[in-house]
XYZ file of N, CA and C in Angstrom:
537
model
N 1.096 -1.002 0.096
C 0.075 0.147 0.029
C 0.857 1.042 -0.166
N 0.883 2.343 -0.899
C 1.704 3.314 -0.796
C 0.564 4.775 -0.925
N 0.832 5.025 0.389
C 0.334 6.461 0.733
C 1.106 7.540 0.508
N 0.885 8.891 -0.327
C 1.750 9.783 -0.671
C 1.678 10.446 0.169
N 2.184 11.521 0.485
C 2.662 12.697 1.039
C 2.367 13.747 0.720
N 1.901 13.987 -0.565
C 2.037 15.208 -1.351
C 1.849 14.743 -2.544
N 1.976 15.905 -3.519
C 1.748 15.545 -5.330
C 3.283 15.099 -5.460
N 3.389 14.800 -6.844
C 4.984 14.645 -7.493
C 4.913 13.509 -7.623
N 6.429 12.942 -8.249
C 6.513 12.017 -8.843
C 7.637 10.911 -7.616
N 7.166 9.969 -7.446
C 7.692 8.685 -6.552
C 8.005 7.881 -7.070
N 9.377 7.368 -6.901
C 9.999 6.109 -6.908
C 9.491 4.946 -5.903
N 9.027 4.031 -6.716
C 8.827 2.595 -5.534
C 9.355 1.373 -6.207
N 9.680 0.760 -5.165
C 10.564 -0.572 -5.383
C 9.731 -1.517 -4.867
N 9.449 -2.279 -5.551
C 9.231 -4.048 -4.780
C 10.472 -5.104 -4.799
N 10.451 -5.270 -3.565
C 11.535 -6.705 -3.381
C 10.891 -7.926 -3.072
N 11.167 -8.543 -4.190
C 10.480 -9.699 -3.325
C 11.739 -11.167 -3.179
N 11.559 -12.184 -2.034
C 12.545 -12.993 -2.001
C 11.589 -14.084 -1.436
N 11.962 -15.082 -2.395
C 11.117 -16.546 -2.746
C 11.730 -17.296 -1.244
N 11.448 -18.225 -1.215
C 11.604 -19.712 -0.460
C 13.048 -20.054 -0.001
N 13.775 -20.010 -1.213
C 14.874 -20.067 -1.507
C 16.151 -19.001 -1.189
N 15.661 -17.948 -0.876
C 16.291 -16.610 -0.393
C 16.771 -15.913 -1.924
N 16.073 -16.318 -3.061
C 16.352 -15.725 -4.183
C 15.478 -14.283 -4.091
N 16.437 -13.482 -4.376
C 15.472 -12.201 -4.531
C 15.467 -11.571 -6.249
N 14.498 -10.311 -6.059
C 14.218 -9.609 -6.953
C 14.052 -8.485 -7.336
N 13.861 -7.529 -7.854
C 13.056 -6.013 -7.717
C 12.444 -5.462 -8.666
N 11.578 -4.910 -8.382
C 10.869 -3.938 -9.770
C 10.656 -2.607 -8.934
N 11.030 -1.795 -10.134
C 10.601 -0.085 -9.526
C 9.577 0.662 -10.458
N 9.065 1.502 -10.308
C 7.764 2.000 -10.964
C 7.871 3.655 -10.638
N 7.592 4.600 -11.610
C 7.618 5.533 -10.912
C 6.032 6.378 -10.836
N 5.551 6.499 -9.751
C 4.110 6.716 -9.462
C 3.977 8.460 -9.419
N 3.423 8.715 -10.113
C 2.885 10.411 -10.494
C 1.570 10.822 -9.374
N 1.760 11.344 -8.650
C 0.586 12.140 -7.858
C 0.201 13.038 -8.024
N -1.182 13.505 -8.639
C -1.444 14.702 -9.333
C -2.604 15.073 -8.101
N -2.542 16.471 -7.871
C -3.713 17.080 -6.928
C -5.379 17.005 -7.692
N -5.653 16.589 -6.538
C -7.468 16.539 -7.209
C -8.098 17.793 -7.246
N -8.803 17.634 -8.153
C -9.872 18.964 -8.954
C -10.723 19.076 -7.993
N -11.172 19.919 -7.153
C -11.873 19.947 -6.058
C -13.405 20.614 -6.616
N -14.273 19.744 -6.573
C -15.797 20.125 -7.174
C -16.602 20.984 -5.969
N -17.422 21.802 -6.817
C -18.117 22.852 -5.872
C -19.303 22.923 -6.738
N -20.377 22.307 -6.294
C -21.747 22.573 -6.656
C -22.545 23.689 -6.845
N -22.059 24.772 -6.012
C -22.462 25.807 -6.262
C -23.424 25.731 -5.114
N -24.163 27.506 -5.526
C -25.121 27.254 -4.073
C -26.502 26.511 -4.320
N -27.338 26.589 -3.117
C -28.593 26.119 -3.425
C -29.903 26.659 -3.913
N -30.558 26.047 -4.703
C -31.448 26.908 -5.531
C -32.789 26.859 -5.157
N -33.676 27.332 -5.444
C -35.019 27.167 -5.610
C -35.882 27.685 -6.868
N -36.940 26.710 -7.382
C -37.353 27.224 -8.516
C -39.096 26.578 -7.741
N -40.107 26.975 -8.854
C -41.541 26.409 -8.588
C -41.612 25.490 -9.459
N -42.960 24.514 -9.376
C -42.757 23.071 -9.745
C -43.231 23.422 -11.164
N -43.754 24.466 -11.593
C -44.433 24.614 -13.282
C -43.163 25.423 -13.899
N -41.916 25.418 -13.320
C -40.634 26.264 -14.110
C -40.654 25.343 -15.272
N -39.640 25.880 -16.375
C -39.035 24.819 -17.360
C -37.951 24.494 -16.965
N -37.207 23.785 -17.944
C -35.765 23.328 -17.444
C -35.019 24.191 -16.979
N -34.198 24.143 -15.945
C -33.394 25.143 -15.559
C -31.897 24.538 -15.940
N -30.850 25.310 -15.982
C -29.685 24.985 -16.637
C -28.660 25.742 -15.806
N -28.097 24.423 -14.896
C -27.259 24.805 -13.411
C -25.945 25.690 -14.150
N -25.727 26.750 -13.409
C -24.487 27.534 -14.028
C -23.461 27.738 -12.750
N -23.739 27.635 -11.682
C -22.782 28.474 -11.072
C -21.749 27.201 -9.883
N -21.466 26.454 -10.880
C -20.612 24.947 -10.138
C -19.272 25.261 -10.803
N -18.096 24.588 -10.124
C -17.344 24.551 -10.919
C -16.232 23.086 -10.900
N -15.510 22.928 -11.368
C -15.217 23.235 -12.699
C -16.584 23.108 -13.797
N -16.396 24.410 -14.808
C -17.507 24.101 -15.615
C -17.476 22.870 -16.942
N -16.923 22.515 -16.843
C -16.227 20.955 -17.885
C -15.679 20.115 -17.336
N -15.926 19.342 -17.530
C -15.592 17.848 -16.820
C -16.045 16.840 -16.037
N -16.948 17.700 -15.862
C -18.068 16.993 -14.442
C -19.303 16.444 -14.600
N -19.713 15.491 -13.974
C -21.107 14.874 -14.333
C -21.799 15.048 -12.835
N -23.265 15.705 -13.386
C -24.344 15.811 -12.356
C -24.772 14.591 -12.050
N -25.478 14.410 -10.663
C -26.681 13.332 -10.697
C -27.608 13.451 -10.268
N -28.738 13.551 -9.611
C -29.803 13.255 -8.706
C -31.330 13.231 -9.501
N -31.936 13.435 -8.430
C -33.621 13.673 -9.059
C -33.523 14.690 -10.034
N -34.192 14.078 -11.387
C -34.337 14.811 -12.204
C -33.259 16.175 -12.994
N -32.184 15.756 -12.956
C -31.219 16.290 -13.198
C -30.040 15.431 -14.259
N -30.037 16.185 -15.520
C -29.065 14.898 -16.292
C -27.618 15.433 -16.117
N -26.823 14.526 -16.772
C -25.406 14.662 -16.500
C -24.660 15.934 -16.518
N -25.371 16.765 -17.528
C -24.839 17.776 -18.232
C -25.550 19.220 -17.079
N -26.205 19.041 -16.221
C -26.665 19.843 -15.270
C -27.825 20.654 -15.684
N -28.851 19.931 -16.474
C -29.999 20.317 -16.926
C -31.154 19.702 -15.563
N -31.841 21.020 -14.812
C -32.706 20.239 -13.486
C -34.298 20.446 -14.029
N -35.279 19.711 -14.075
C -36.846 19.946 -14.546
C -37.419 19.932 -13.857
N -37.726 21.092 -13.423
C -38.841 20.837 -12.122
C -39.778 19.922 -12.115
N -40.410 19.957 -13.447
C -42.025 19.263 -14.233
C -41.449 17.413 -13.827
N -40.386 17.526 -13.899
C -40.074 15.850 -13.233
C -40.059 15.509 -12.357
N -39.729 16.687 -11.287
C -39.012 16.253 -10.019
C -40.443 16.290 -9.326
N -41.297 17.764 -9.274
C -42.488 17.881 -8.490
C -41.618 18.686 -7.440
N -42.582 19.000 -6.358
C -42.037 19.732 -5.334
C -41.391 19.057 -4.249
N -40.728 19.517 -3.552
C -39.925 18.875 -2.612
C -38.579 19.675 -2.718
N -37.293 18.897 -2.040
C -36.192 19.257 -1.842
C -35.361 18.073 -2.228
N -34.646 18.037 -3.238
C -33.627 17.581 -3.787
C -32.197 17.709 -3.942
N -31.338 16.784 -3.415
C -29.928 16.681 -3.275
C -29.250 16.609 -4.496
N -28.694 17.074 -5.503
C -27.960 16.822 -6.432
C -26.581 17.203 -6.283
N -25.889 16.213 -6.712
C -24.516 15.890 -6.740
C -23.693 15.886 -7.910
N -22.536 16.651 -7.895
C -21.608 17.292 -8.886
C -19.956 16.734 -8.717
N -19.805 15.598 -9.429
C -18.318 15.137 -9.709
C -17.427 15.297 -10.351
N -16.423 15.134 -10.192
C -15.389 15.591 -11.003
C -14.108 14.521 -10.558
N -13.261 13.965 -11.673
C -12.393 13.179 -11.449
C -12.782 11.298 -11.385
N -12.043 10.812 -11.262
C -12.074 9.148 -11.434
C -11.311 8.632 -10.511
N -11.858 7.709 -10.145
C -11.031 6.582 -9.102
C -10.404 6.974 -7.653
N -9.341 7.382 -7.269
C -9.132 7.801 -6.040
C -9.031 9.406 -6.032
N -9.038 10.041 -7.387
C -9.169 11.397 -7.390
C -10.735 11.916 -7.767
N -11.534 11.037 -7.246
C -13.208 11.655 -7.725
C -13.181 12.575 -6.692
N -14.122 13.641 -6.985
C -14.011 14.374 -6.150
C -15.667 14.864 -6.043
N -16.390 15.151 -5.186
C -17.790 15.491 -5.457
C -18.354 16.583 -4.484
N -19.042 16.790 -4.826
C -20.107 18.090 -3.883
C -21.282 18.051 -4.214
N -22.275 18.485 -3.443
C -23.777 18.201 -2.767
C -24.333 20.137 -2.915
N -25.372 20.200 -3.506
C -26.343 21.291 -3.523
C -27.844 20.749 -3.205
N -28.729 21.757 -2.800
C -30.022 21.134 -2.655
C -30.841 22.077 -3.445
N -31.884 21.350 -4.327
C -32.567 22.475 -5.040
C -33.840 21.956 -4.832
N -34.502 23.106 -3.894
C -35.767 23.364 -3.543
C -36.728 23.569 -4.394
N -37.768 23.032 -4.718
C -39.042 22.976 -5.797
C -40.091 23.409 -4.948
N -40.914 24.316 -5.437
C -42.280 24.841 -4.482
C -43.277 24.536 -5.429
N -44.071 24.364 -4.463
C -45.331 24.015 -5.417
C -46.233 25.209 -6.017
N -46.510 25.098 -7.145
C -47.135 26.341 -7.761
C -48.653 26.226 -7.616
N -49.314 27.440 -7.660
C -50.669 27.229 -7.294
C -51.695 26.593 -8.645
N -52.782 26.196 -8.202
C -53.629 25.383 -8.780
C -54.592 26.090 -9.463
N -54.447 26.790 -10.901
C -55.284 27.978 -11.142
C -56.845 27.113 -11.450
N -58.127 27.992 -10.696
C -59.344 27.773 -11.288
C -60.421 28.604 -10.690
N -61.287 28.564 -11.476
C -61.995 30.061 -11.346
C -63.635 29.254 -12.027
N -64.575 29.655 -11.459
C -66.123 29.689 -12.034
C -66.378 31.224 -12.523
N -67.506 31.039 -12.870
C -68.553 32.313 -13.560
C -70.129 32.058 -13.485
N -70.647 33.050 -13.748
C -72.077 32.993 -13.883
C -72.420 33.430 -15.643
N -73.390 32.390 -16.211
C -73.759 32.375 -17.300
C -74.596 33.747 -17.401
N -74.465 35.053 -17.963
C -75.583 35.941 -18.165
C -75.889 36.443 -19.059
N -76.692 37.251 -19.227
C -77.810 37.732 -20.297
C -76.878 39.243 -20.743
N -77.118 39.812 -21.870
C -76.596 41.026 -22.300
C -77.174 41.664 -21.283
N -76.462 43.085 -20.935
C -77.076 43.888 -20.154
C -76.963 43.692 -18.733
N -76.418 42.394 -18.273
C -76.076 41.723 -16.851
C -74.609 41.820 -16.630
N -73.948 41.728 -15.795
C -72.600 41.544 -15.270
C -72.226 40.347 -15.065
N -70.843 39.788 -15.542
C -70.695 38.599 -15.304
C -69.773 38.227 -13.808
N -70.179 37.572 -13.168
C -69.404 37.565 -11.848
C -68.072 36.341 -11.634
N -67.315 36.853 -11.392
C -66.317 35.781 -11.266
C -65.595 35.275 -9.668
N -65.806 33.712 -9.919
C -65.302 33.679 -8.470
C -64.034 32.667 -9.026
N -62.811 33.250 -8.009
C -61.593 32.454 -7.971
C -61.597 31.243 -6.994
N -61.500 30.128 -7.504
C -61.385 28.636 -6.913
C -59.924 28.114 -6.963
N -58.625 28.927 -6.825
C -57.830 28.629 -7.211
C -56.827 27.991 -5.832
N -56.377 26.737 -5.747
C -55.447 26.221 -4.969
C -54.351 26.782 -4.470
N -53.901 27.325 -3.494
C -52.872 28.043 -3.264
C -51.622 26.723 -3.078
N -51.963 25.734 -2.719
C -50.963 24.685 -2.479
C -49.769 24.782 -1.414
N -50.431 25.046 -0.151
C -49.435 25.238 1.349
C -49.020 26.741 0.785
N -49.647 27.289 0.475
C -49.221 28.779 0.853
C -50.484 29.968 0.893
N -50.002 30.893 0.426
C -51.006 31.997 -0.106
C -50.922 32.423 -1.225
N -52.502 33.143 -1.625
C -52.190 33.610 -2.972
C -52.019 35.368 -2.689
N -51.109 35.612 -3.654
C -50.647 37.195 -3.320
C -51.152 38.162 -4.391
N -51.534 37.479 -5.582
C -51.946 38.479 -6.868
C -52.790 37.650 -7.783
N -53.741 38.478 -8.360
C -54.498 37.971 -8.915
C -54.393 38.643 -10.301
N -54.768 38.081 -11.544
C -54.632 38.975 -12.741
C -55.564 38.253 -13.804
N -56.813 39.063 -13.979
C -57.696 38.662 -14.947
C -57.580 39.367 -16.471
N -57.982 38.467 -17.110
C -57.874 39.208 -18.771
C -59.457 38.507 -19.225
N -60.088 39.767 -19.566
C -61.386 39.538 -19.796
C -61.704 39.006 -21.574
N -60.606 39.101 -22.274
C -60.592 38.869 -23.622
C -61.669 39.913 -24.512
N -61.781 41.009 -24.108
C -62.119 41.924 -24.996
C -61.624 43.272 -25.379
N -60.198 42.869 -24.858
C -59.102 44.118 -25.540
C -59.534 45.467 -24.529
N -60.343 45.379 -23.211
C -60.635 46.747 -22.856
C -60.423 46.945 -21.346
N -60.677 45.611 -20.574
C -60.352 45.772 -19.541
C -59.403 44.747 -18.760
N -59.063 44.954 -17.457
C -58.424 43.316 -16.777
C -58.512 43.781 -15.116
N -58.168 42.835 -14.254
C -58.612 43.134 -13.366
C -57.810 42.316 -12.171
N -57.367 43.186 -10.987
C -56.472 42.556 -10.092
C -57.121 41.973 -8.688
N -58.674 42.024 -9.184
C -59.392 41.620 -7.888
C -59.610 39.979 -7.678
N -59.778 39.470 -6.399
C -59.768 38.088 -6.332
C -60.848 37.437 -7.218
N -62.054 38.194 -6.548
C -63.350 37.890 -7.499
C -64.169 39.177 -7.702
N -63.877 39.793 -9.224
C -64.227 40.326 -9.969
C -65.635 40.105 -10.754
N -66.212 41.319 -11.358
C -67.272 41.368 -12.109
C -66.880 42.054 -13.025
N -67.673 41.710 -14.080
C -67.282 42.452 -15.610
C -68.790 42.740 -16.484
N -69.154 43.679 -16.793
C -69.435 44.024 -18.140
C -69.772 43.907 -19.271
N -69.721 43.102 -20.003
C -69.095 42.801 -21.607
C -70.498 43.658 -22.435
N -69.731 44.409 -23.075
C -70.882 45.393 -23.818
C -71.496 44.863 -25.330
N -70.760 43.826 -25.367
C -71.230 42.996 -27.129
C -71.553 41.667 -26.754
N -72.176 41.024 -27.704
C -72.779 39.554 -26.936
C -71.501 38.905 -27.795
N -70.850 38.035 -27.396
C -69.962 36.934 -28.190
C -69.445 35.975 -26.641
N -68.660 35.223 -27.287
C -67.814 34.377 -26.390
C -66.382 34.458 -26.211
N -66.336 34.717 -25.047
C -65.156 35.096 -24.377
C -63.942 34.455 -23.670
N -62.763 34.439 -24.432
C -61.776 33.398 -23.477
C -61.096 34.124 -22.027
N -61.295 34.045 -20.937
C -60.973 34.794 -19.868
C -59.769 33.599 -19.387
N -58.785 34.309 -19.166
C -57.415 34.308 -18.281
C -57.411 34.592 -17.074
N -56.951 33.516 -15.964
C -56.850 34.122 -14.912
C -55.124 33.583 -14.385
N -54.452 34.744 -13.895
C -53.054 34.143 -13.720
C -52.910 34.822 -12.212
N -52.507 33.718 -11.074
C -52.097 34.033 -9.792
C -51.119 33.542 -9.638
N -50.451 34.126 -8.242
C -48.940 34.407 -7.791
C -49.276 33.943 -6.344
N -48.603 33.100 -5.987
C -48.624 32.611 -4.470
C -47.444 33.356 -3.632
N -47.498 33.121 -2.691
C -46.315 33.882 -1.670
C -44.583 32.842 -1.830
N -44.862 31.678 -2.916
C -43.334 31.194 -3.192
C -42.778 31.746 -4.398
């Protein structure tokens, strides 16, 4: 067993003596190199409906391999695959005895599940919209309604709206939670 005491070149000699007292030797030169220290970078946070996130704050940026839930070997993390939770990702560089790894944690927060209802109404009456969004373990902090008539929008949780023409409208509700 050779345990180096630093980096550099070391001459090692193997001496063998058989049962008759005959001796023979062999020598090799071993090069001991400094390992490359992996740095997975800071912990990160995203929402579960975000698109793929390319990890960038790790070192060295070339030659290492990522592993863990919802991350490919190149460092592309997909919150749509992981779902909500805290995931330990590992970045490794080197091989065998020079393998060096570091971990980071990627927190994926639950996004709200948007839903709403409305009353069918006649021309001349207002339409009332009711927010039925599930905030998913947090609070809703903003609402953004778009009524599809090019005229108005609302930031109220449960707005009413008067349409001045007879038509079918595609209403859009966007919410943000405290995550």
